[in-house]
mmCIF file of N, CA and C in Angstrom:
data_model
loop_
_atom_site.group_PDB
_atom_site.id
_atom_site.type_symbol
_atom_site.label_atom_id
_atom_site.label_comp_id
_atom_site.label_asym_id
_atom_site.label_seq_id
_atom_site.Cartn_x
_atom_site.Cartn_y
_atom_site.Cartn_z
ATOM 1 N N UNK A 1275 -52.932 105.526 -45.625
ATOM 2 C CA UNK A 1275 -53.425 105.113 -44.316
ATOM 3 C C UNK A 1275 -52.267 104.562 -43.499
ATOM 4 N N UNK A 1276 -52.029 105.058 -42.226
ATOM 5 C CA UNK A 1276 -51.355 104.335 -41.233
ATOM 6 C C UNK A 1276 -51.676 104.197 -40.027
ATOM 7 N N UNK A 1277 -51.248 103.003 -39.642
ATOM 8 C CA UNK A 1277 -51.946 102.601 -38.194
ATOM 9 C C UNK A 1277 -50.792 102.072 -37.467
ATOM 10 N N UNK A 1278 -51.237 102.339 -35.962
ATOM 11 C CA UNK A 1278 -50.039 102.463 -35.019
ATOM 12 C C UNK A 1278 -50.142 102.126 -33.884
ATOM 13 N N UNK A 1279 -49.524 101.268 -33.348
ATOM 14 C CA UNK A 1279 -49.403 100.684 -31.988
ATOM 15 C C UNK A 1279 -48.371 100.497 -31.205
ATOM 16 N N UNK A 1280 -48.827 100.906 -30.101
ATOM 17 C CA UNK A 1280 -47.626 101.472 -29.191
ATOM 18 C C UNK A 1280 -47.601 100.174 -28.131
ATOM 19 N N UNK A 1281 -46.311 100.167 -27.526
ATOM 20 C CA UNK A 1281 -46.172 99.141 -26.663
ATOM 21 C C UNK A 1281 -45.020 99.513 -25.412
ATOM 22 N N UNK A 1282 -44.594 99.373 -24.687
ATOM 23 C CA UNK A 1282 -44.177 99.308 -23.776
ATOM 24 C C UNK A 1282 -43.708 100.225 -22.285
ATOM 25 N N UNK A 1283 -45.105 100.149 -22.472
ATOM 26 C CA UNK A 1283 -45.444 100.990 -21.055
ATOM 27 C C UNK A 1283 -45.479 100.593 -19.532
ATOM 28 N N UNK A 1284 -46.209 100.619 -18.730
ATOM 29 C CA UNK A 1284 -46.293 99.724 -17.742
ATOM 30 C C UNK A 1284 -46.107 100.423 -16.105
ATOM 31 N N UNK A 1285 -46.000 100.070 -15.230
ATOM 32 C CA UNK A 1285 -45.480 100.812 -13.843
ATOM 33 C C UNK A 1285 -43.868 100.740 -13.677
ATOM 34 N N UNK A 1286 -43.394 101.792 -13.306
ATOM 35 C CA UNK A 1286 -41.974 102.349 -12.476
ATOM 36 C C UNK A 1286 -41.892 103.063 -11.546
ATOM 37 N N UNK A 1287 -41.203 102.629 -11.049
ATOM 38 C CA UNK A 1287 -40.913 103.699 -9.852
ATOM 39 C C UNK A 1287 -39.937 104.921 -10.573
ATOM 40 N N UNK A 1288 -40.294 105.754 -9.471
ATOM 41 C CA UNK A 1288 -39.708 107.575 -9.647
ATOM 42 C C UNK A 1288 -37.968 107.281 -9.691
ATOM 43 N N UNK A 1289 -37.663 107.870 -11.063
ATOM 44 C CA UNK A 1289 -36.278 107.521 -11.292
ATOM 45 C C UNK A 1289 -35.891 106.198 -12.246
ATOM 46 N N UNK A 1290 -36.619 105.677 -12.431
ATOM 47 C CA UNK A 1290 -36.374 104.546 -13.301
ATOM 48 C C UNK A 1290 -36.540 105.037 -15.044
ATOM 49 N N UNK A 1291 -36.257 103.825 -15.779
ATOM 50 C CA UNK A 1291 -37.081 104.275 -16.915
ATOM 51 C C UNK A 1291 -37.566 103.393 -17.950
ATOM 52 N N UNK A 1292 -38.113 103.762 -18.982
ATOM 53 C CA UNK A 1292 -39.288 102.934 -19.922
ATOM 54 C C UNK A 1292 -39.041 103.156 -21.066
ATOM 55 N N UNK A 1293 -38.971 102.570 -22.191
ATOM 56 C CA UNK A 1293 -38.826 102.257 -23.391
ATOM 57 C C UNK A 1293 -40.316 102.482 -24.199
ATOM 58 N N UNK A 1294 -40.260 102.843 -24.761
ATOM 59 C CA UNK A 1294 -42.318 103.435 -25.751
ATOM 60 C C UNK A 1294 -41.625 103.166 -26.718
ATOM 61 N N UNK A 1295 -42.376 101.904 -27.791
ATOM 62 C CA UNK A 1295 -42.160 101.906 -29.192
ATOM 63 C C UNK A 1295 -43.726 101.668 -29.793
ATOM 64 N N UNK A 1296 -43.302 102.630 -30.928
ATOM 65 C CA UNK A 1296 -44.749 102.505 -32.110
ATOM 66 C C UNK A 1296 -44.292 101.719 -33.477
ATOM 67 N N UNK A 1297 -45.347 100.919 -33.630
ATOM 68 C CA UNK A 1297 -44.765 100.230 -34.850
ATOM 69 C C UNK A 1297 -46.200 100.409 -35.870
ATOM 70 N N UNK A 1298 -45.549 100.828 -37.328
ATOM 71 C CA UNK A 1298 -46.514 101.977 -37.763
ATOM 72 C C UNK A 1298 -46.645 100.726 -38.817
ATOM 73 N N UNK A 1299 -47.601 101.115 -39.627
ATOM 74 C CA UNK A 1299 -48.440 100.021 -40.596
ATOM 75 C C UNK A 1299 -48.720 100.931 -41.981
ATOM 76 N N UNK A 1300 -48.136 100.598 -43.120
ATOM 77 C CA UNK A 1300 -48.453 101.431 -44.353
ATOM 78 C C UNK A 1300 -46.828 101.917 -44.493
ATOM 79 N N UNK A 1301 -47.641 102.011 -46.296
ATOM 80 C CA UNK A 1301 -46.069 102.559 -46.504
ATOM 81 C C UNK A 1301 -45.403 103.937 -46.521
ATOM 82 N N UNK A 1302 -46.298 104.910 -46.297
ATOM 83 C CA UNK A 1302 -46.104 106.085 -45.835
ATOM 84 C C UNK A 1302 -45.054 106.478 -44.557
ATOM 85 N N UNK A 1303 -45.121 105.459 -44.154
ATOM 86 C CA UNK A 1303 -44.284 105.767 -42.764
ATOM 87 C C UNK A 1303 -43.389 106.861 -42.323
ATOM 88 N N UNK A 1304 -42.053 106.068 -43.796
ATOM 89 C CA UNK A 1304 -41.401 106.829 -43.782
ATOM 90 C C UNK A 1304 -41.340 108.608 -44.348
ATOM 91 N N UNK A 1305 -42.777 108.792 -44.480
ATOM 92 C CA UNK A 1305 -42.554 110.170 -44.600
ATOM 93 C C UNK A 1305 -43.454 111.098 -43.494
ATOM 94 N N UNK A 1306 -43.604 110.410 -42.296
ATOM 95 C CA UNK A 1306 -44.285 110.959 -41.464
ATOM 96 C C UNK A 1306 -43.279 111.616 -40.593
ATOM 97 N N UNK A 1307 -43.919 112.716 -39.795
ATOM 98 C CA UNK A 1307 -43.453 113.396 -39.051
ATOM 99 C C UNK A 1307 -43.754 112.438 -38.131
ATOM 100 N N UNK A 1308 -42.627 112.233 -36.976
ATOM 101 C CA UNK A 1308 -43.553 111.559 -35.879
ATOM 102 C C UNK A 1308 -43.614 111.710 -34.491
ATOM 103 N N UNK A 1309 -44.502 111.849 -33.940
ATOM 104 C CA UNK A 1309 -44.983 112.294 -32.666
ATOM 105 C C UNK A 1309 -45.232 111.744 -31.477
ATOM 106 N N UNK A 1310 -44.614 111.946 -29.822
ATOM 107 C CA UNK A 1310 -45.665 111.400 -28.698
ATOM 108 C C UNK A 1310 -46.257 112.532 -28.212
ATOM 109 N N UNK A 1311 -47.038 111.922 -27.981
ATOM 110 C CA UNK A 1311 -48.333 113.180 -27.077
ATOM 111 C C UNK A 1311 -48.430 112.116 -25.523
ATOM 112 N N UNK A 1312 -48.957 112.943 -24.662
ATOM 113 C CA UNK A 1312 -49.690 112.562 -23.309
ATOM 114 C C UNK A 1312 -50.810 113.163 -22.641
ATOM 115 N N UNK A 1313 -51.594 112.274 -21.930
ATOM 116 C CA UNK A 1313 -52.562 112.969 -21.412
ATOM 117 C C UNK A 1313 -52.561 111.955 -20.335
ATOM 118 N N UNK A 1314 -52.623 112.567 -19.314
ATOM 119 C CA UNK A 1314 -53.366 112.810 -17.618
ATOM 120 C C UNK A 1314 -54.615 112.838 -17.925
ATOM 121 N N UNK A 1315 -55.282 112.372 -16.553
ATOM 122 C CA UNK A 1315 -56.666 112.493 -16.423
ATOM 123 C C UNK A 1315 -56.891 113.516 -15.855
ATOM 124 N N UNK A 1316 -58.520 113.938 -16.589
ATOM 125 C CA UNK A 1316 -58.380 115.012 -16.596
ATOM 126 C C UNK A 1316 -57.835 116.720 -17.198
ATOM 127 N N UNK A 1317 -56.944 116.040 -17.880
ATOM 128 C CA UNK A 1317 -56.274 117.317 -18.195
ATOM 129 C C UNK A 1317 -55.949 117.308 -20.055
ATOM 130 N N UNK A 1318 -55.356 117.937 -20.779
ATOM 131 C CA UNK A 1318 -55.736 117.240 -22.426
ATOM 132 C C UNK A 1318 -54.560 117.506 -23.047
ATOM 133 N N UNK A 1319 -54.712 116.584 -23.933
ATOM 134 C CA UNK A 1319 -53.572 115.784 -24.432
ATOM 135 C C UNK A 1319 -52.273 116.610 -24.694
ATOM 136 N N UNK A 1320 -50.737 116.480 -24.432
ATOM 137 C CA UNK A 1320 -49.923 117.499 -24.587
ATOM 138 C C UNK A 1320 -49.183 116.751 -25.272
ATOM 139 N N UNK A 1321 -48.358 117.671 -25.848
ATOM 140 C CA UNK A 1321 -47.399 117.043 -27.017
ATOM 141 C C UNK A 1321 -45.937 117.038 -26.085
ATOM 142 N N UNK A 1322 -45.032 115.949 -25.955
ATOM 143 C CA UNK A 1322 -43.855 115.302 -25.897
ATOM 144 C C UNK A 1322 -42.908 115.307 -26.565
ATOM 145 N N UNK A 1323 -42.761 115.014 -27.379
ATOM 146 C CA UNK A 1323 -41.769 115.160 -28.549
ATOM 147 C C UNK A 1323 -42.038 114.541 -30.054
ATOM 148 N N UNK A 1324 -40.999 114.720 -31.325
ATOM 149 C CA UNK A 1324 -41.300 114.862 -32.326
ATOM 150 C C UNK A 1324 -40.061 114.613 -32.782
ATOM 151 N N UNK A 1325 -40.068 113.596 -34.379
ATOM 152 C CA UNK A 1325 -38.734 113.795 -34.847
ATOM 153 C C UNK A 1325 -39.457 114.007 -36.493
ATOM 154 N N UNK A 1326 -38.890 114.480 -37.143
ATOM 155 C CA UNK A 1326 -38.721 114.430 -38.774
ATOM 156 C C UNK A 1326 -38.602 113.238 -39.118
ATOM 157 N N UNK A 1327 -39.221 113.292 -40.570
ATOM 158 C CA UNK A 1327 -38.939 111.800 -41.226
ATOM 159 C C UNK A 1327 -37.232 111.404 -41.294
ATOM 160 N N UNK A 1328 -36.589 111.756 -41.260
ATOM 161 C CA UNK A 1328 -34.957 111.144 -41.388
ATOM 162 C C UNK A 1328 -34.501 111.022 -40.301
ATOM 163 N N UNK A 1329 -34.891 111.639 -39.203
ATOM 164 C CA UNK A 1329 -34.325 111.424 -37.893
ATOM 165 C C UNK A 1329 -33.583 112.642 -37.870
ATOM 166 N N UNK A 1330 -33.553 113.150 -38.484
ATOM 167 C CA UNK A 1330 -32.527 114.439 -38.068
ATOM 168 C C UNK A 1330 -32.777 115.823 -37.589
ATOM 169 N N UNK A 1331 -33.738 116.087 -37.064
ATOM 170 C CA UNK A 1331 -34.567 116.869 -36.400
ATOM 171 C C UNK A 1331 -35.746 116.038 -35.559
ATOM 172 N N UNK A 1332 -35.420 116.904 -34.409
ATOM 173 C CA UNK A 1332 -35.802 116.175 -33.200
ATOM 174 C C UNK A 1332 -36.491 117.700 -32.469
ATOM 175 N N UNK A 1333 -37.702 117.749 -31.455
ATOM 176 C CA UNK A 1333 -37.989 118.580 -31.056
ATOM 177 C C UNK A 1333 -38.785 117.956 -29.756
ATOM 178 N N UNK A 1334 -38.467 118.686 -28.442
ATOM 179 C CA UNK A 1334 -39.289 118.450 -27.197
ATOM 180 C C UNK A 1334 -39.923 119.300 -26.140
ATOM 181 N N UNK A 1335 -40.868 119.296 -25.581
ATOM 182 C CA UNK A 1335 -41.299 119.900 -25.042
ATOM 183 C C UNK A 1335 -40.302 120.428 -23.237
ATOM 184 N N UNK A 1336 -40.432 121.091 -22.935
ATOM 185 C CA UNK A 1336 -39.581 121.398 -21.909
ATOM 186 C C UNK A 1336 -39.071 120.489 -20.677
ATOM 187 N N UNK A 1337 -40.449 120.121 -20.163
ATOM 188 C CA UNK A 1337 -40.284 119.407 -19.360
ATOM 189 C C UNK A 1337 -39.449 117.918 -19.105
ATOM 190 N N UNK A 1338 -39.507 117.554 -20.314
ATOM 191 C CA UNK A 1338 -38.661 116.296 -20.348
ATOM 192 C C UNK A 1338 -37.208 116.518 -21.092
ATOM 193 N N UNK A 1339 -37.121 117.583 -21.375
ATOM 194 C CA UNK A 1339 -35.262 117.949 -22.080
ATOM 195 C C UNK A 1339 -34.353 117.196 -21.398
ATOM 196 N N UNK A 1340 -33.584 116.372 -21.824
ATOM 197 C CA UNK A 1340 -33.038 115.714 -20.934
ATOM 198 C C UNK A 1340 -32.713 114.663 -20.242
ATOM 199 N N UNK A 1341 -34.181 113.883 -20.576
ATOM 200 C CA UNK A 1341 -34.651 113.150 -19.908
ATOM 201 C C UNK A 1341 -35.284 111.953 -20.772
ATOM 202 N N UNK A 1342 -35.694 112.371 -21.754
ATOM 203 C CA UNK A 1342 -36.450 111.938 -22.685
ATOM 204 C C UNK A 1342 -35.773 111.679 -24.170
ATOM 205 N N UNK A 1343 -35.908 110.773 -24.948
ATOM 206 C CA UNK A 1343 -35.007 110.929 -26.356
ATOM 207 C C UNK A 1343 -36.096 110.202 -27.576
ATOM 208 N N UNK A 1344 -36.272 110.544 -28.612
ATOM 209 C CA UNK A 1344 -37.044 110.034 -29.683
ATOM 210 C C UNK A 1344 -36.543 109.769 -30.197
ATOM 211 N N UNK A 1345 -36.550 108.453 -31.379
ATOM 212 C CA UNK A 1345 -35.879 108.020 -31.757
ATOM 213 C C UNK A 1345 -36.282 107.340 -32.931
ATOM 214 N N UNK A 1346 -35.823 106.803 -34.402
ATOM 215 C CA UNK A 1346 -36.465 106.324 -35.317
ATOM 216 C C UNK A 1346 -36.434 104.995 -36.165
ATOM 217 N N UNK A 1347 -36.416 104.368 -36.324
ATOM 218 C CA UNK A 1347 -35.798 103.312 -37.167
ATOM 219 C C UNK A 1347 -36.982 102.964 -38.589
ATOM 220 N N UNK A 1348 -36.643 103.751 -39.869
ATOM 221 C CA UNK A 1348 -37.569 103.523 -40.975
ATOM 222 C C UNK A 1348 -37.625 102.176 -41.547
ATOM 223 N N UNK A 1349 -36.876 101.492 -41.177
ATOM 224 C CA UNK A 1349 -36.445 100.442 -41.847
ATOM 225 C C UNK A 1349 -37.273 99.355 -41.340
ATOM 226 N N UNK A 1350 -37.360 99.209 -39.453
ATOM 227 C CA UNK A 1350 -38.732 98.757 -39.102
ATOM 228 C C UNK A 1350 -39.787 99.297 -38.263
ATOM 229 N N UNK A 1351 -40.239 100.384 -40.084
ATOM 230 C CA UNK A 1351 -41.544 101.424 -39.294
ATOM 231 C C UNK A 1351 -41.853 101.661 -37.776
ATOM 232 N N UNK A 1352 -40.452 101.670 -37.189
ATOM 233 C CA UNK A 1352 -40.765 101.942 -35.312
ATOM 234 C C UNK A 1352 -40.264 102.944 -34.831
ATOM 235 N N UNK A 1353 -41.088 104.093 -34.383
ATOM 236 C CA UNK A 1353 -40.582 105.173 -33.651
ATOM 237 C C UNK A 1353 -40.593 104.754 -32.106
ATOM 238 N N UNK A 1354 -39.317 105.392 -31.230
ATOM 239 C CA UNK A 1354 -39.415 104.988 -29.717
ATOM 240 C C UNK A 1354 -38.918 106.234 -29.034
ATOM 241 N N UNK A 1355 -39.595 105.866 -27.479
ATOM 242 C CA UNK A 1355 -39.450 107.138 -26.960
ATOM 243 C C UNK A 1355 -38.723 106.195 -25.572
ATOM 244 N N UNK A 1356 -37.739 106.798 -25.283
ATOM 245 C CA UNK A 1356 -36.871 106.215 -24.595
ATOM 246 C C UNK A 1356 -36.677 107.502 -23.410
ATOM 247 N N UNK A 1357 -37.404 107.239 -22.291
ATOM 248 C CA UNK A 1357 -37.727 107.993 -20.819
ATOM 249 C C UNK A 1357 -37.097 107.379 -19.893
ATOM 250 N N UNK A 1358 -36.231 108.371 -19.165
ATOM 251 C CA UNK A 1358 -34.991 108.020 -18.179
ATOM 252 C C UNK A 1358 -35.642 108.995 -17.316
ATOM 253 N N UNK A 1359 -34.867 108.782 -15.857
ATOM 254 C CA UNK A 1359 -35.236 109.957 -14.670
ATOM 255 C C UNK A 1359 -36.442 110.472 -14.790
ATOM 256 N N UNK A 1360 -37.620 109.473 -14.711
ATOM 257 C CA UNK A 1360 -39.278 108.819 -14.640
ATOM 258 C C UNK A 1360 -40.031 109.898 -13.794
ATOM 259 N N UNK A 1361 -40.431 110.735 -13.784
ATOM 260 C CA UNK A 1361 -41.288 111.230 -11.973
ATOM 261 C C UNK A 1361 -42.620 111.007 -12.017
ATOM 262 N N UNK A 1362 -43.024 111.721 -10.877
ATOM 263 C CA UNK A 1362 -44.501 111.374 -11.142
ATOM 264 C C UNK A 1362 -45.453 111.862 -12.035
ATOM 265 N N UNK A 1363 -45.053 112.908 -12.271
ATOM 266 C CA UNK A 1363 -46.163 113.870 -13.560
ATOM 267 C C UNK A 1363 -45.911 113.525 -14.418
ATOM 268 N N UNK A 1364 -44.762 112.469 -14.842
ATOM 269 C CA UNK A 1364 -44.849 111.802 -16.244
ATOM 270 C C UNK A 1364 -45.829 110.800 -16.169
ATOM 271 N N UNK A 1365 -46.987 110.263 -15.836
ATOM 272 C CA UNK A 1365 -47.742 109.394 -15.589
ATOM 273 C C UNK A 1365 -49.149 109.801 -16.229
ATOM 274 N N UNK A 1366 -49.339 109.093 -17.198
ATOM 275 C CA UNK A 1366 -49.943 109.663 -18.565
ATOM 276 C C UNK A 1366 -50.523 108.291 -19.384
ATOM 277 N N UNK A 1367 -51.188 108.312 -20.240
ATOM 278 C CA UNK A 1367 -51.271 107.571 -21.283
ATOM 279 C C UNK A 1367 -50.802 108.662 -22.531
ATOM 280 N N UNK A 1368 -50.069 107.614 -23.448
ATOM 281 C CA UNK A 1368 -48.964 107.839 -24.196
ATOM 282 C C UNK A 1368 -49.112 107.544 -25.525
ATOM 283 N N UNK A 1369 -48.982 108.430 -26.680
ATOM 284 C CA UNK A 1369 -49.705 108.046 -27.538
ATOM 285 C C UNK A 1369 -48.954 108.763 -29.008
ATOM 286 N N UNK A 1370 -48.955 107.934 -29.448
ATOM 287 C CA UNK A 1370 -47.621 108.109 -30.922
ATOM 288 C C UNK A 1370 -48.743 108.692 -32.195
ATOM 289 N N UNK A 1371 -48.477 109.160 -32.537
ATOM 290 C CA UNK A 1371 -48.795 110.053 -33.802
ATOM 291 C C UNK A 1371 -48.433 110.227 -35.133
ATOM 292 N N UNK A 1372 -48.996 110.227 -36.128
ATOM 293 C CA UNK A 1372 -48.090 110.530 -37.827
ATOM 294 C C UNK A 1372 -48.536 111.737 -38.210
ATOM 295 N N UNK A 1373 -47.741 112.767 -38.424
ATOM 296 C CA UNK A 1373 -48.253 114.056 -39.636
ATOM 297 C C UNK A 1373 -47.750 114.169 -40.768
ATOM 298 N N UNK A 1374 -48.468 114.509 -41.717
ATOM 299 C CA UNK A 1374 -48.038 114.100 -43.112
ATOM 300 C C UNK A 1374 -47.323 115.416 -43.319
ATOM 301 N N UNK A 1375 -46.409 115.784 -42.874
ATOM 302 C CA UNK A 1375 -45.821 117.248 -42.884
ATOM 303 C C UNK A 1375 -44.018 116.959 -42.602
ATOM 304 N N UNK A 1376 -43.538 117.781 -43.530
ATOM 305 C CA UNK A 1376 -41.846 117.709 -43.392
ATOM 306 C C UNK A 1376 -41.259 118.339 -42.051
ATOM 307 N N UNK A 1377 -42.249 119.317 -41.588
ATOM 308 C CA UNK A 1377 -41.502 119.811 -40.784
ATOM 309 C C UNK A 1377 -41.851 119.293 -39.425
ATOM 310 N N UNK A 1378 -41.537 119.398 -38.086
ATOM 311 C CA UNK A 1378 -41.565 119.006 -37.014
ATOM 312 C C UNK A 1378 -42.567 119.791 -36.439
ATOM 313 N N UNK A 1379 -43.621 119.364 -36.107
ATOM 314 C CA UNK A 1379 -44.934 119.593 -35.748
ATOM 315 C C UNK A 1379 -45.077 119.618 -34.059
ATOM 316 N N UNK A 1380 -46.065 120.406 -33.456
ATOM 317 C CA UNK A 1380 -45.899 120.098 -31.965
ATOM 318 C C UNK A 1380 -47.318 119.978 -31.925
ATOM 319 N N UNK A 1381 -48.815 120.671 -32.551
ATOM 320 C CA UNK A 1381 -50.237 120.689 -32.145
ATOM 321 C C UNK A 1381 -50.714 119.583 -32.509
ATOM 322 N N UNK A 1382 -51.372 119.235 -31.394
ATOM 323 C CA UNK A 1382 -51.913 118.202 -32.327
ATOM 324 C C UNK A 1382 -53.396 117.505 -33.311
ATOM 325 N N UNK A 1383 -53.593 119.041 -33.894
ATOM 326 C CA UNK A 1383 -54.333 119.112 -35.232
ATOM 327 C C UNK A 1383 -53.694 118.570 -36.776
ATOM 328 N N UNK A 1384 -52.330 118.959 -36.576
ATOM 329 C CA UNK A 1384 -51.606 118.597 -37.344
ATOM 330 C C UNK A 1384 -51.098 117.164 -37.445
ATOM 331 N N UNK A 1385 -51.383 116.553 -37.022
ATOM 332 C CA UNK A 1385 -51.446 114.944 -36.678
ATOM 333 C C UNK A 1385 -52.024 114.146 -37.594
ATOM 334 N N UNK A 1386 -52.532 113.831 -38.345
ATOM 335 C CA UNK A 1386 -53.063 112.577 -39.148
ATOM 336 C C UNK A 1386 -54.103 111.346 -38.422
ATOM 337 N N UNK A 1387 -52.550 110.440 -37.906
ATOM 338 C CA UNK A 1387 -52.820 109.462 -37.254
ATOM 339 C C UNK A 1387 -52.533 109.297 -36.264
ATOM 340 N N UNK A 1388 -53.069 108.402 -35.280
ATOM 341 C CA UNK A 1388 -52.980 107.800 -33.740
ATOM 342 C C UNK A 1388 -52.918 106.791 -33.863
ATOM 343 N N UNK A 1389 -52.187 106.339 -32.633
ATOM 344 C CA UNK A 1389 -52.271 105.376 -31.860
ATOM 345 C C UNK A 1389 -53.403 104.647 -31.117
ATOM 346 N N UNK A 1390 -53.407 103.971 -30.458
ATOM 347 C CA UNK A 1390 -54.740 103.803 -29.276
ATOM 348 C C UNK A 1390 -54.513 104.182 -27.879
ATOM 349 N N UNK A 1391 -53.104 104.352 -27.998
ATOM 350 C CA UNK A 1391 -52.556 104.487 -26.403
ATOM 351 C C UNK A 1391 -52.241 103.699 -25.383
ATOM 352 N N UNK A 1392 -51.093 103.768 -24.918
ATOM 353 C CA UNK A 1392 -50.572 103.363 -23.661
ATOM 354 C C UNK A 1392 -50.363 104.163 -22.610
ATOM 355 N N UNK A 1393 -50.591 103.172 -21.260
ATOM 356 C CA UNK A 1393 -50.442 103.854 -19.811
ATOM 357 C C UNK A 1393 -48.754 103.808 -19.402
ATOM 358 N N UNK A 1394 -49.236 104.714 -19.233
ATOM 359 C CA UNK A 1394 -47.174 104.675 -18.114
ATOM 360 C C UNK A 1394 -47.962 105.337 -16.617
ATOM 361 N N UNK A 1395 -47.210 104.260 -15.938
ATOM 362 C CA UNK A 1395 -47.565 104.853 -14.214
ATOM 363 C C UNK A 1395 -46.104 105.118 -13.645
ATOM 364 N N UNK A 1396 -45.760 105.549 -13.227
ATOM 365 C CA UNK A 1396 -44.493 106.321 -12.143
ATOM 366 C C UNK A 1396 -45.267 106.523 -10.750
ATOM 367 N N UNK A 1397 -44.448 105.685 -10.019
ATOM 368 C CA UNK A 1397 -45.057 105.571 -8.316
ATOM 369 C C UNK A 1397 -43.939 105.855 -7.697
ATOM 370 N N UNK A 1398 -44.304 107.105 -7.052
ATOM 371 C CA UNK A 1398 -43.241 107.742 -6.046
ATOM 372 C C UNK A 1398 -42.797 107.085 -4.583
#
């Protein structure tokens, strides 16, 4: 079992950026794949990015290449998603994930566990 809570979300303006950390619960942690997803209202949940349990594979969805970096620290069960050059369609609730899988996962069936979610607002 792992459980996960995400924290640091909040409002920015377009161009700024935000720090997302999950701090995961259980000792499995370290063998989770781990995941952010987002969802808009309205619209359903998309996957963000992903790293492997060691950190050494990293995978992202297009839109944020660049922009966006995942990041891991096993040591205190916290994955973070570290979002630079903010816009508005990044404005989502934000939501960290575990898959019990080696490889780097993007659906999110393959997921395990959640988060509860955080808001990120970007105001243009």
């Amino acid at each position: 079992q792992v459980q996960l809570v995400e924290s640091g979300g909040g409002l920015v303006q377009a161009g700024g950026s935000l720090r997302l950390s999950c701090v995961a619960s259980g000792r499995t942690f370290s063998r989770c794949t781990m995941g952010w997803f987002r969802q808009a209202p309205g619209k359903e949940r998309d996957f963000v990015a992903a790293i492997n349990w060691s950190g050494g594979s990293t995978f992202y969805t297009d839109s944020v290449k660049g922009r966006f970096t995942i990041s891991r620290d096993n040591a205190k069960n916290t994955v973070y998603l570290q979002m630079n050059s903010l816009k508005s369609e990044d404005t989502a609730v934000y939501y960290c994930a575990c898959a019990a899988d080696s490889r780097v996962v993007v659906q999110t069936h393959h997921y395990d566990y959640w988060g509860q979610g955080i808001q990120v607002t970007v105001s243009s």
